[in-house]
């Protein structure tokens, strides 16, 4: 929850704008018409205790004085953003990374017109990802290693488990040597591991959630017994409790008090599975006891493996709790998730920077590897973090780029595969997903297509049902394309033609227009847009009878209206229905 605290009329106006933008995520701490320090102090004190982030519409000096007695540590304090009376700046004042204030400052600035975010965190200032922003919990000498990264000192990256990281500066180099913690190397180290290592004063340890603990328990099993069993099992295996993602068990034990309480103490969720799903998981130590009790020969081992997904490795086989004077009431097993990389398939839009979505920007900055067509890489190279590895190639290498991106993700890296427009429309998503299997995480990032960019320039030609058709027969036989064009003509759909004409393909567009002309009059409006949203943009509205195909090339999008499309004030308009106002 985001607490909103204000003291003046101007502050309340800004506060109300933020509250209206995020009604489900904010809580207003009302000081009424009182602006005295005691009233504001009381409101801020309550917000500090009840919220994970706070926006103060106060002077930074006043906010600092009010916050000072409340501060604890960066891991638990809420992130605080301060907005000035004139709404010019949203300052990330406290908890930039751990508290989420940096991100919140940017979000608040988007809500308040004319407001700019102010972020002073050292890593953000030089465009280096902070160690506490990489995703997993981080421990050890975080400040010392961060300073070494910023100062350009040599820093080793040691990964015991592959984990997709964003680009790191060139002074951070990956090595396979040593444990990376107290191994006598003397240098600074970023260690990614689920092992129970103790970092020295030059090592920061990232703890990815690679482990799942499967738990079986008799009715009434004490939480103490379950917690002791889990902790002992991890300690004996040399694994870190901080890397446990969940306790996993059978559905029948979803409400077992001991399991629920154990998960609460360990700070992880409980994940449950049907008995029949667990019974289908091959395990080394099946038993008749759980089969008779809950319908599966294995709970602990099967649940741990199922929770970690395909290819999971059982690192701690089933073991029982040890208690004096009675039979054990709990079992557990530990599985490690197979290393998974991350592939983001990113649509860059039609080319204009302001049509690149915020989500696409975020994915580009999250990537350690970017794969794409050289001309598309050139569009966004300045947005990439220093140290990003770029793999670019020329036209006609789509399948090669898809294979490269998937291979990089399978190696455990964070990869962005880029394409123009929307990555799923005549772009890279199809070949990439045809190559990818379930062993990597895939994220699709939608983008503005050339058809949509062109339509916005033309007016509203896509106001009713429409279809996009590529006229390139390099991958699709012309007979198939012709059948689709004829179907669109007969169905009276607005048609957008991609790849309409090139030097080696100059007859397909006239043929397609002739097919449409069999069902539409010569005065049907046609829009021709070249380089939509890019330098050299040209927009023209003509008719089906007057269109000159020789002005069209591969950088052009051609949009042909349906029988209801009209030209109004030089703009193409397709009504939402077939009852055109005013008659026609």
Coordinates of C-alpha atoms in Angstrom, one line a residue:
X1 CA 0.0 0.0 0.0
X2 CA 1.2 3.5 -0.8
X3 CA 0.5 6.1 1.9
X4 CA -0.2 9.7 0.8
X5 CA 0.5 12.5 3.2
X6 CA 0.0 16.2 2.6
X7 CA -0.2 19.4 4.6
X8 CA -1.4 22.2 2.4
X9 CA -4.1 22.9 -0.2
X10 CA -1.6 22.6 -3.1
X11 CA -0.3 19.3 -1.6
X12 CA -3.8 18.0 -1.2
X13 CA -4.6 18.7 -4.9
X14 CA -1.5 16.8 -6.0
X15 CA -2.3 14.0 -3.5
X16 CA -5.8 13.7 -4.9
X17 CA -4.5 13.3 -8.5
X18 CA -2.3 10.4 -7.4
X19 CA -5.1 8.8 -5.3
X20 CA -7.4 9.0 -8.3
X21 CA -4.8 7.4 -10.6
X22 CA -4.2 4.5 -8.2
X23 CA -7.4 4.1 -6.2
X24 CA -6.7 0.4 -5.2
X25 CA -3.1 1.0 -4.3
X26 CA -3.2 4.1 -2.2
X27 CA -4.4 5.2 1.3
X28 CA -4.9 8.9 2.1
X29 CA -3.7 10.0 5.5
X30 CA -5.9 13.1 5.9
X31 CA -4.6 16.0 8.0
X32 CA -7.8 17.9 7.3
X33 CA -7.3 21.7 7.3
X34 CA -4.6 21.4 9.9
X35 CA -1.0 21.9 8.7
X36 CA 0.6 21.9 12.1
X37 CA 3.7 19.7 12.6
X38 CA 2.0 17.5 15.2
X39 CA -0.9 16.6 12.9
X40 CA 1.4 15.9 9.9
X41 CA 3.8 14.0 12.2
X42 CA 0.9 11.8 13.4
X43 CA -0.2 11.1 9.8
X44 CA 3.3 10.3 8.6
X45 CA 4.0 8.1 11.6
X46 CA 0.9 6.0 10.9
X47 CA 1.7 5.8 7.2
X48 CA 5.3 4.7 8.0
X49 CA 4.0 1.9 10.2
X50 CA 1.2 0.7 7.9
X51 CA 2.5 1.2 4.3
X52 CA 5.4 -0.2 2.3
X53 CA 5.8 3.1 0.3
X54 CA 4.9 6.7 1.0
X55 CA 4.5 9.8 -1.0
X56 CA 4.9 13.0 1.0
X57 CA 3.6 16.2 -0.6
X58 CA 5.9 18.3 1.7
X59 CA 9.2 20.0 1.6
X60 CA 12.2 17.6 1.7
X61 CA 13.6 19.3 4.8
X62 CA 10.4 19.0 6.8
X63 CA 10.0 15.4 5.6
X64 CA 13.5 14.5 6.8
X65 CA 12.9 15.9 10.2
X66 CA 9.6 14.1 10.6
X67 CA 11.1 10.8 9.4
X68 CA 14.3 10.9 11.4
X69 CA 12.9 9.3 14.6
X70 CA 11.1 6.6 12.6
X71 CA 14.1 5.2 10.7
X72 CA 15.1 1.6 11.3
X73 CA 17.0 -0.1 8.5
X74 CA 16.9 -0.1 4.7
X75 CA 15.6 -3.6 4.5
X76 CA 12.4 -2.8 6.5
X77 CA 11.8 1.0 6.1
X78 CA 9.2 2.0 3.5
X79 CA 10.4 3.8 0.4
X80 CA 9.6 7.5 0.6
X81 CA 9.1 10.0 -2.3
X82 CA 8.8 13.7 -1.7
X83 CA 6.8 16.0 -4.1
X84 CA 7.2 19.8 -3.9
X85 CA 4.3 22.3 -3.8
X86 CA 4.6 23.2 -7.4
X87 CA 4.6 19.5 -8.5
X88 CA 7.9 20.0 -10.4
X89 CA 9.8 17.2 -8.8
X90 CA 9.2 13.7 -7.3
X91 CA 12.3 13.1 -5.2
X92 CA 13.2 9.5 -4.2
X93 CA 14.1 10.4 -0.6
X94 CA 14.4 7.1 1.2
X95 CA 14.7 3.5 0.2
X96 CA 15.5 4.0 -3.4
X97 CA 16.1 0.3 -4.2
X98 CA 15.0 -1.8 -1.2
X99 CA 12.0 0.4 -0.5
X100 CA 11.0 0.9 -4.2
X101 CA 11.2 4.7 -4.0
X102 CA 13.2 5.1 -7.3
X103 CA 10.5 3.3 -9.2
X104 CA 7.8 5.1 -7.3
X105 CA 9.3 8.5 -8.2
X106 CA 9.1 7.7 -11.9
X107 CA 5.5 6.5 -11.5
X108 CA 4.4 9.6 -9.6
X109 CA 6.1 11.9 -12.2
X110 CA 4.0 10.2 -14.9
X111 CA 0.8 10.9 -13.0
X112 CA 1.5 14.6 -12.3
X113 CA 1.8 16.7 -15.4
X114 CA 5.1 18.5 -15.7
X115 CA 6.7 16.6 -12.8
X116 CA 10.2 15.1 -13.2
X117 CA 11.6 12.2 -11.2
X118 CA 14.8 12.8 -9.2
X119 CA 16.8 9.7 -8.4
X120 CA 20.2 10.2 -6.7
X121 CA 21.2 6.5 -6.0
X122 CA 24.8 6.1 -7.2
X123 CA 24.1 3.1 -9.4
X124 CA 21.2 4.7 -11.1
X125 CA 23.1 7.9 -11.7
X126 CA 25.7 6.0 -13.8
X127 CA 23.2 3.5 -15.3
X128 CA 24.5 0.5 -13.4
X129 CA 22.0 -2.0 -11.9
X130 CA 22.2 -2.0 -8.2
X131 CA 22.9 -5.4 -6.6
X132 CA 19.7 -5.1 -4.6
X133 CA 17.7 -4.6 -7.8
X134 CA 18.7 -7.8 -9.6
X135 CA 15.8 -9.8 -8.2
X136 CA 17.1 -12.3 -5.6
X137 CA 17.8 -11.3 -2.0
X138 CA 21.4 -10.1 -1.5
X139 CA 23.6 -10.4 1.5
X140 CA 27.2 -9.8 2.5
X141 CA 29.4 -6.9 1.6
X142 CA 26.8 -5.3 -0.7
X143 CA 28.0 -1.7 -0.1
X144 CA 31.7 -2.5 -0.6
X145 CA 31.1 -4.6 -3.8
X146 CA 28.7 -2.0 -5.2
X147 CA 31.3 0.7 -4.7
X148 CA 33.9 -1.4 -6.4
X149 CA 31.6 -1.9 -9.4
X150 CA 31.0 1.9 -9.5
X151 CA 34.7 2.7 -9.2
X152 CA 35.7 0.4 -12.0
X153 CA 37.7 -2.0 -9.9
X154 CA 37.9 -5.6 -11.0
X155 CA 34.9 -7.6 -9.7
X156 CA 34.4 -11.3 -10.3
X157 CA 31.0 -12.8 -11.1
X158 CA 30.8 -16.4 -9.9
X159 CA 27.6 -18.3 -10.6
X160 CA 27.1 -21.7 -8.9
X161 CA 23.6 -21.7 -10.4
X162 CA 22.8 -20.0 -13.7
X163 CA 20.5 -17.0 -13.2
X164 CA 19.5 -14.5 -15.8
X165 CA 21.2 -11.2 -14.9
X166 CA 21.0 -7.8 -16.6
X167 CA 24.1 -6.4 -18.3
X168 CA 26.9 -5.6 -15.8
X169 CA 29.8 -3.2 -16.5
X170 CA 32.9 -4.4 -18.2
X171 CA 34.9 -4.4 -15.0
X172 CA 32.6 -7.3 -13.8
X173 CA 33.8 -10.5 -15.4
X174 CA 32.5 -14.0 -15.0
X175 CA 34.8 -16.7 -13.9
X176 CA 34.4 -20.4 -13.0
X177 CA 37.2 -20.4 -10.5
X178 CA 36.7 -20.8 -6.7
X179 CA 33.8 -20.6 -4.4
X180 CA 33.9 -16.8 -4.6
X181 CA 33.6 -16.3 -0.9
X182 CA 36.6 -16.4 1.4
X183 CA 38.6 -18.4 -1.1
X184 CA 41.7 -16.3 -0.7
X185 CA 41.5 -14.5 -4.0
X186 CA 41.4 -11.1 -2.2
X187 CA 39.3 -9.4 -4.9
X188 CA 35.7 -8.3 -5.0
X189 CA 33.1 -10.9 -5.9
X190 CA 29.5 -11.1 -6.8
X191 CA 28.4 -14.7 -6.0
X192 CA 25.2 -16.3 -7.2
X193 CA 24.6 -19.4 -5.2
X194 CA 22.2 -21.5 -3.2
X195 CA 25.0 -23.0 -1.2
X196 CA 25.3 -22.1 2.5
X197 CA 28.5 -20.0 2.2
X198 CA 29.6 -17.3 4.5
X199 CA 30.6 -14.2 2.5
X200 CA 33.7 -12.3 3.4
X201 CA 34.1 -8.5 3.6
X202 CA 34.6 -8.3 -0.2
X203 CA 31.8 -10.6 -1.4
X204 CA 28.1 -10.0 -2.1
X205 CA 25.9 -13.0 -2.4
X206 CA 22.8 -13.2 -4.5
X207 CA 20.3 -15.9 -3.3
X208 CA 18.0 -17.0 -6.2
X209 CA 15.0 -19.1 -5.2
X210 CA 16.2 -22.3 -6.7
X211 CA 15.0 -24.8 -4.1
X212 CA 11.7 -26.3 -3.2
X213 CA 11.1 -28.3 0.0
X214 CA 8.5 -31.0 -0.2
X215 CA 6.9 -31.8 3.1
X216 CA 4.8 -34.7 4.2
X217 CA 3.2 -34.7 7.7
X218 CA 0.9 -36.7 9.9
X219 CA -2.2 -35.1 11.2
X220 CA -1.2 -32.8 14.1
X221 CA 2.5 -32.7 13.3
X222 CA 4.0 -29.8 15.3
X223 CA 5.4 -26.8 13.4
X224 CA 8.6 -27.0 15.5
X225 CA 9.2 -30.5 14.2
X226 CA 8.7 -29.5 10.6
X227 CA 10.9 -26.4 10.8
X228 CA 13.7 -28.3 12.6
X229 CA 13.6 -31.0 9.9
X230 CA 13.7 -28.5 7.1
X231 CA 16.5 -26.5 8.6
X232 CA 18.6 -29.6 9.4
X233 CA 18.1 -31.1 6.0
X234 CA 19.3 -27.9 4.3
X235 CA 22.2 -27.5 6.7
X236 CA 23.4 -31.1 6.2
X237 CA 23.2 -30.6 2.4
X238 CA 25.1 -27.3 2.5
X239 CA 22.2 -25.3 1.1
X240 CA 20.8 -21.9 2.1
X241 CA 17.4 -21.5 3.6
X242 CA 17.2 -18.1 1.8
X243 CA 17.0 -19.9 -1.5
X244 CA 13.8 -21.9 -0.7
X245 CA 10.9 -20.8 -2.9
X246 CA 8.1 -22.7 -1.1
X247 CA 7.0 -25.6 1.0
X248 CA 5.2 -28.1 -1.3
X249 CA 2.8 -30.8 -0.3
X250 CA -0.4 -32.7 -1.2
X251 CA -3.8 -30.9 -1.5
X252 CA -5.1 -32.9 1.5
X253 CA -2.5 -31.2 3.7
X254 CA -3.2 -27.6 2.5
X255 CA -4.7 -26.6 5.8
X256 CA -2.5 -28.7 8.1
X257 CA -1.7 -26.2 10.9
X258 CA 1.9 -27.4 11.4
X259 CA 2.7 -27.0 7.7
X260 CA 1.0 -23.6 7.5
X261 CA 2.8 -22.3 10.6
X262 CA 6.1 -23.7 9.5
X263 CA 5.8 -21.9 6.1
X264 CA 5.0 -18.7 8.0
X265 CA 8.1 -19.0 10.2
X266 CA 10.3 -19.8 7.2
X267 CA 8.8 -16.9 5.2
X268 CA 7.7 -18.9 2.2
X269 CA 4.3 -19.9 0.7
X270 CA 2.7 -23.3 0.8
X271 CA 2.1 -24.9 -2.7
X272 CA -0.1 -27.9 -3.0
X273 CA -0.8 -30.5 -5.7
X274 CA -3.5 -33.2 -6.2
X275 CA -2.6 -36.7 -5.1
X276 CA -2.9 -38.0 -8.7
X277 CA -0.4 -35.4 -10.0
X278 CA 2.1 -36.4 -7.3
X279 CA 1.5 -40.1 -8.0
X280 CA 2.6 -39.6 -11.6
X281 CA 6.1 -38.2 -10.5
X282 CA 8.8 -40.9 -10.5
X283 CA 10.6 -40.8 -7.2
X284 CA 13.5 -42.9 -5.7
X285 CA 11.7 -43.7 -2.4
X286 CA 8.0 -44.5 -2.8
X287 CA 6.1 -45.7 0.2
X288 CA 2.8 -47.5 1.0
X289 CA 2.0 -45.3 4.0
X290 CA 1.3 -42.0 2.1
X291 CA -0.4 -44.1 -0.6
X292 CA -2.9 -45.4 1.9
X293 CA -3.3 -42.1 3.7
X294 CA -3.6 -39.5 0.9
X295 CA -3.5 -41.5 -2.4
X296 CA 0.1 -41.1 -3.6
X297 CA 3.2 -43.2 -2.9
X298 CA 5.2 -40.0 -2.4
X299 CA 4.5 -36.6 -1.0
X300 CA 7.8 -35.0 0.0
X301 CA 9.9 -36.1 -3.0
X302 CA 7.1 -35.8 -5.6
X303 CA 6.0 -32.4 -4.3
X304 CA 9.5 -31.0 -4.3
X305 CA 10.2 -32.2 -7.8
X306 CA 6.8 -31.1 -9.2
X307 CA 7.2 -27.6 -7.7
X308 CA 10.6 -27.0 -9.3
X309 CA 9.3 -28.0 -12.8
X310 CA 10.5 -30.1 -15.7
X311 CA 14.1 -31.3 -15.3
X312 CA 14.2 -30.6 -11.5
X313 CA 17.0 -32.4 -9.6
X314 CA 16.4 -34.1 -6.2
X315 CA 19.3 -32.8 -4.0
X316 CA 18.0 -34.1 -0.7
X317 CA 16.1 -37.4 -0.8
X318 CA 13.3 -38.0 1.6
X319 CA 14.3 -37.9 5.3
X320 CA 12.2 -38.1 8.5
X321 CA 12.2 -35.9 11.5
X322 CA 14.0 -37.0 14.6
X323 CA 12.2 -36.8 17.9
X324 CA 12.7 -38.5 21.2
X325 CA 10.2 -40.9 22.6
X326 CA 7.8 -41.1 19.7
X327 CA 7.5 -41.8 16.0
X328 CA 8.5 -39.2 13.4
X329 CA 5.5 -37.1 12.2
X330 CA 7.1 -35.3 9.3
X331 CA 9.2 -36.0 6.2
X332 CA 10.9 -33.6 3.8
X333 CA 12.9 -33.6 0.5
X334 CA 14.6 -30.9 -1.4
X335 CA 14.7 -30.3 -5.1
X336 CA 16.6 -27.8 -7.2
X337 CA 15.1 -26.2 -10.2
X338 CA 16.8 -26.8 -13.5
X339 CA 18.6 -23.6 -14.5
X340 CA 16.3 -21.4 -16.6
X341 CA 17.1 -18.5 -18.7
X342 CA 14.7 -15.7 -19.7
X343 CA 13.8 -14.7 -23.2
X344 CA 11.8 -11.5 -23.7
X345 CA 10.5 -11.1 -27.3
X346 CA 10.2 -7.3 -27.6
X347 CA 8.2 -5.3 -30.1
X348 CA 9.9 -2.0 -30.7
X349 CA 7.0 -0.3 -32.4
X350 CA 7.1 1.4 -35.8
X351 CA 10.3 3.4 -35.1
X352 CA 9.5 6.6 -33.3
X353 CA 11.0 6.6 -29.8
X354 CA 7.8 7.9 -28.2
X355 CA 5.9 4.8 -29.5
X356 CA 8.3 2.4 -27.8
X357 CA 6.3 1.2 -24.7
X358 CA 7.7 1.6 -21.2
X359 CA 7.5 -2.2 -20.8
X360 CA 9.7 -2.6 -23.9
X361 CA 12.2 -0.1 -22.4
X362 CA 12.3 -2.1 -19.1
X363 CA 12.9 -5.4 -20.9
X364 CA 15.8 -3.8 -22.9
X365 CA 17.4 -2.6 -19.7
X366 CA 16.8 -5.9 -18.0
X367 CA 18.6 -7.9 -20.7
X368 CA 22.2 -9.0 -20.5
X369 CA 22.0 -10.1 -24.2
X370 CA 20.1 -8.4 -27.0
X371 CA 19.6 -10.2 -30.3
X372 CA 18.2 -8.4 -33.4
X373 CA 18.3 -7.1 -36.9
X374 CA 21.2 -4.6 -37.2
X375 CA 18.9 -1.7 -38.2
X376 CA 16.6 -2.3 -35.3
X377 CA 19.5 -2.6 -32.8
X378 CA 20.6 0.9 -34.1
X379 CA 17.3 2.3 -33.0
X380 CA 17.6 1.3 -29.4
X381 CA 21.4 0.9 -28.7
X382 CA 21.4 4.0 -26.6
X383 CA 18.8 2.5 -24.2
X384 CA 20.9 -0.5 -23.4
X385 CA 22.9 -0.7 -20.2
X386 CA 26.7 -0.5 -20.4
X387 CA 28.0 -4.0 -20.8
X388 CA 25.0 -5.4 -22.8
X389 CA 26.2 -8.0 -25.3
X390 CA 24.7 -7.3 -28.7
X391 CA 24.3 -10.0 -31.3
X392 CA 23.1 -8.4 -34.5
X393 CA 22.7 -9.7 -38.1
X394 CA 21.3 -8.5 -41.4
X395 CA 18.1 -9.1 -43.4
X396 CA 17.1 -12.7 -44.1
X397 CA 18.6 -14.2 -40.9
X398 CA 15.4 -14.4 -38.9
X399 CA 15.6 -18.1 -38.1
X400 CA 19.3 -17.8 -37.2
X401 CA 18.5 -14.9 -34.8
X402 CA 15.7 -16.9 -33.2
X403 CA 18.0 -19.9 -32.6
X404 CA 20.7 -17.7 -31.2
X405 CA 18.3 -16.0 -28.8
X406 CA 16.9 -19.3 -27.5
X407 CA 20.4 -20.8 -27.2
X408 CA 21.5 -17.8 -25.1
X409 CA 18.4 -18.2 -22.8
X410 CA 19.1 -21.9 -22.4
X411 CA 22.5 -21.0 -21.1
X412 CA 20.8 -19.2 -18.3
X413 CA 21.0 -15.6 -19.6
X414 CA 18.5 -12.8 -19.7
X415 CA 17.9 -12.2 -23.4
X416 CA 15.9 -9.7 -25.4
X417 CA 15.0 -10.7 -29.0
X418 CA 13.8 -7.5 -30.7
X419 CA 11.7 -6.9 -33.7
X420 CA 9.8 -3.9 -35.2
X421 CA 6.2 -3.2 -34.6
X422 CA 4.7 -6.0 -32.5
X423 CA 7.0 -9.0 -32.2
X424 CA 4.1 -11.3 -32.8
X425 CA 3.0 -9.7 -36.1
X426 CA 5.2 -10.7 -39.1
X427 CA 8.1 -10.6 -36.7
X428 CA 10.3 -12.6 -34.4
X429 CA 7.9 -14.2 -32.0
X430 CA 6.9 -17.0 -34.3
X431 CA 10.3 -18.4 -35.2
X432 CA 11.5 -17.9 -31.6
X433 CA 8.6 -19.8 -30.1
X434 CA 8.8 -22.5 -32.7
X435 CA 12.4 -23.0 -31.5
X436 CA 11.9 -22.6 -27.7
X437 CA 10.7 -25.4 -25.4
X438 CA 9.6 -25.4 -21.9
X439 CA 13.1 -25.2 -20.5
X440 CA 13.2 -21.4 -20.6
X441 CA 10.9 -18.6 -19.4
X442 CA 9.4 -16.6 -22.3
X443 CA 7.9 -13.1 -22.0
X444 CA 6.1 -11.4 -24.9
X445 CA 6.2 -7.6 -25.0
X446 CA 3.6 -6.1 -27.3
X447 CA 4.4 -3.2 -29.6
X448 CA 2.6 -0.7 -31.9
X449 CA 2.4 -2.2 -35.3
X450 CA 3.0 -0.4 -38.6
X451 CA -0.6 -0.9 -39.5
X452 CA -1.7 0.9 -36.3
X453 CA 0.8 3.7 -36.8
X454 CA -0.3 4.2 -40.4
X455 CA -3.9 4.1 -39.5
X456 CA -3.5 6.8 -36.9
X457 CA -1.9 9.0 -39.6
X458 CA -4.7 8.3 -42.1
X459 CA -7.5 8.9 -39.7
X460 CA -9.7 6.0 -38.6
X461 CA -9.6 3.4 -41.4
X462 CA -9.7 0.4 -39.0
X463 CA -12.9 1.4 -37.3
X464 CA -14.6 -1.8 -38.3
X465 CA -13.4 -5.4 -38.9
X466 CA -10.0 -5.5 -40.7
X467 CA -7.3 -7.8 -41.7
X468 CA -3.5 -7.6 -42.3
X469 CA -2.0 -9.5 -45.2
X470 CA 1.6 -9.8 -46.3
X471 CA 2.1 -9.8 -50.0
X472 CA 5.6 -11.3 -49.8
X473 CA 5.6 -14.8 -51.3
X474 CA 9.1 -15.6 -50.0
X475 CA 7.7 -17.9 -47.3
X476 CA 4.0 -18.2 -48.4
X477 CA 3.0 -19.4 -51.8
X478 CA 1.2 -16.8 -53.9
X479 CA -1.8 -19.1 -54.3
X480 CA -2.4 -19.0 -50.5
X481 CA -2.0 -15.2 -50.4
X482 CA -4.4 -14.7 -53.3
X483 CA -7.0 -16.9 -51.6
X484 CA -6.7 -14.8 -48.5
X485 CA -7.0 -11.5 -50.4
X486 CA -10.0 -12.8 -52.3
X487 CA -11.7 -13.9 -49.0
X488 CA -11.1 -10.5 -47.5
X489 CA -12.6 -8.8 -50.5
X490 CA -15.7 -11.0 -50.5
X491 CA -16.1 -10.4 -46.7
X492 CA -15.8 -6.6 -47.1
X493 CA -13.0 -6.3 -44.7
X494 CA -10.7 -3.3 -44.5
X495 CA -7.3 -4.6 -45.7
X496 CA -3.8 -3.5 -44.7
X497 CA -1.0 -4.8 -47.0
X498 CA 2.4 -5.4 -45.5
X499 CA 5.5 -6.0 -47.7
X500 CA 3.5 -4.7 -50.6
X501 CA 6.1 -4.2 -53.3
X502 CA 9.9 -4.5 -53.8
X503 CA 12.2 -4.4 -56.8
X504 CA 11.9 -8.1 -57.3
X505 CA 8.2 -8.4 -56.5
X506 CA 6.4 -5.7 -58.5
X507 CA 3.3 -7.5 -59.8
X508 CA 1.8 -8.8 -56.5
X509 CA 0.3 -5.5 -55.3
X510 CA -1.5 -4.7 -58.7
X511 CA -2.9 -8.2 -58.6
X512 CA -4.1 -7.9 -55.0
X513 CA -5.7 -4.5 -55.8
X514 CA -7.5 -6.0 -58.8
X515 CA -9.0 -8.7 -56.6
X516 CA -10.3 -6.1 -54.3
X517 CA -11.7 -4.1 -57.2
X518 CA -13.9 -7.0 -58.1
X519 CA -15.9 -6.2 -54.9
X520 CA -15.3 -2.5 -54.3
X521 CA -15.9 0.6 -56.3
X522 CA -13.0 2.6 -57.9
X523 CA -13.6 5.5 -55.4
X524 CA -12.9 3.3 -52.4
X525 CA -10.5 5.2 -50.2
X526 CA -6.9 3.9 -50.0
X527 CA -4.2 5.1 -47.6
X528 CA -0.5 5.0 -48.5
X529 CA 2.0 5.6 -45.7
X530 CA 5.7 5.3 -46.0
X531 CA 8.0 5.3 -43.0
X532 CA 5.2 5.7 -40.5
X533 CA 6.6 7.6 -37.5
X534 CA 10.1 7.5 -38.9
X535 CA 12.2 10.1 -40.7
X536 CA 11.0 10.6 -44.3
X537 CA 7.4 9.9 -43.3
X538 CA 4.9 10.4 -46.2
X539 CA 1.1 10.1 -46.0
X540 CA -1.3 10.1 -48.9
X541 CA -5.0 9.3 -49.2
X542 CA -6.1 8.3 -52.7
X543 CA -8.7 5.8 -54.2
X544 CA -8.6 2.3 -55.4
X545 CA -9.0 3.5 -59.0
X546 CA -6.2 6.1 -58.8
X547 CA -3.6 4.4 -56.7
X548 CA -0.2 4.2 -58.5
X549 CA 1.5 1.0 -57.3
X550 CA 4.9 2.3 -58.4
X551 CA 5.0 4.8 -55.5
X552 CA 4.9 1.8 -53.1
X553 CA 7.9 0.0 -51.7
X554 CA 8.8 -2.3 -48.8
X555 CA 8.8 0.6 -46.3
X556 CA 5.1 1.4 -47.2
X557 CA 1.9 0.2 -45.7
X558 CA -1.2 0.3 -47.9
X559 CA -4.7 0.4 -46.3
X560 CA -7.7 -0.3 -48.5
X561 CA -11.1 0.7 -47.1
X562 CA -14.3 -1.4 -47.2
X563 CA -17.5 -0.4 -48.9
X564 CA -18.5 1.8 -46.0
X565 CA -15.2 3.7 -45.7
X566 CA -15.3 7.4 -46.6
X567 CA -12.9 10.3 -46.9
X568 CA -13.8 13.1 -44.5
X569 CA -11.7 16.3 -44.5
X570 CA -8.9 14.4 -46.2
X571 CA -9.0 11.5 -43.6
X572 CA -10.1 7.9 -44.1
X573 CA -13.0 7.0 -41.8
X574 CA -14.5 3.6 -41.5
X575 CA -17.7 3.8 -39.4
X576 CA -18.2 1.3 -36.6
X577 CA -21.4 0.1 -38.3
X578 CA -22.7 0.1 -41.8
X579 CA -25.3 2.9 -41.2
X580 CA -23.3 5.9 -42.2
X581 CA -24.6 9.0 -40.6
X582 CA -26.1 11.4 -43.1
X583 CA -26.4 8.7 -45.7
X584 CA -24.1 7.9 -48.5

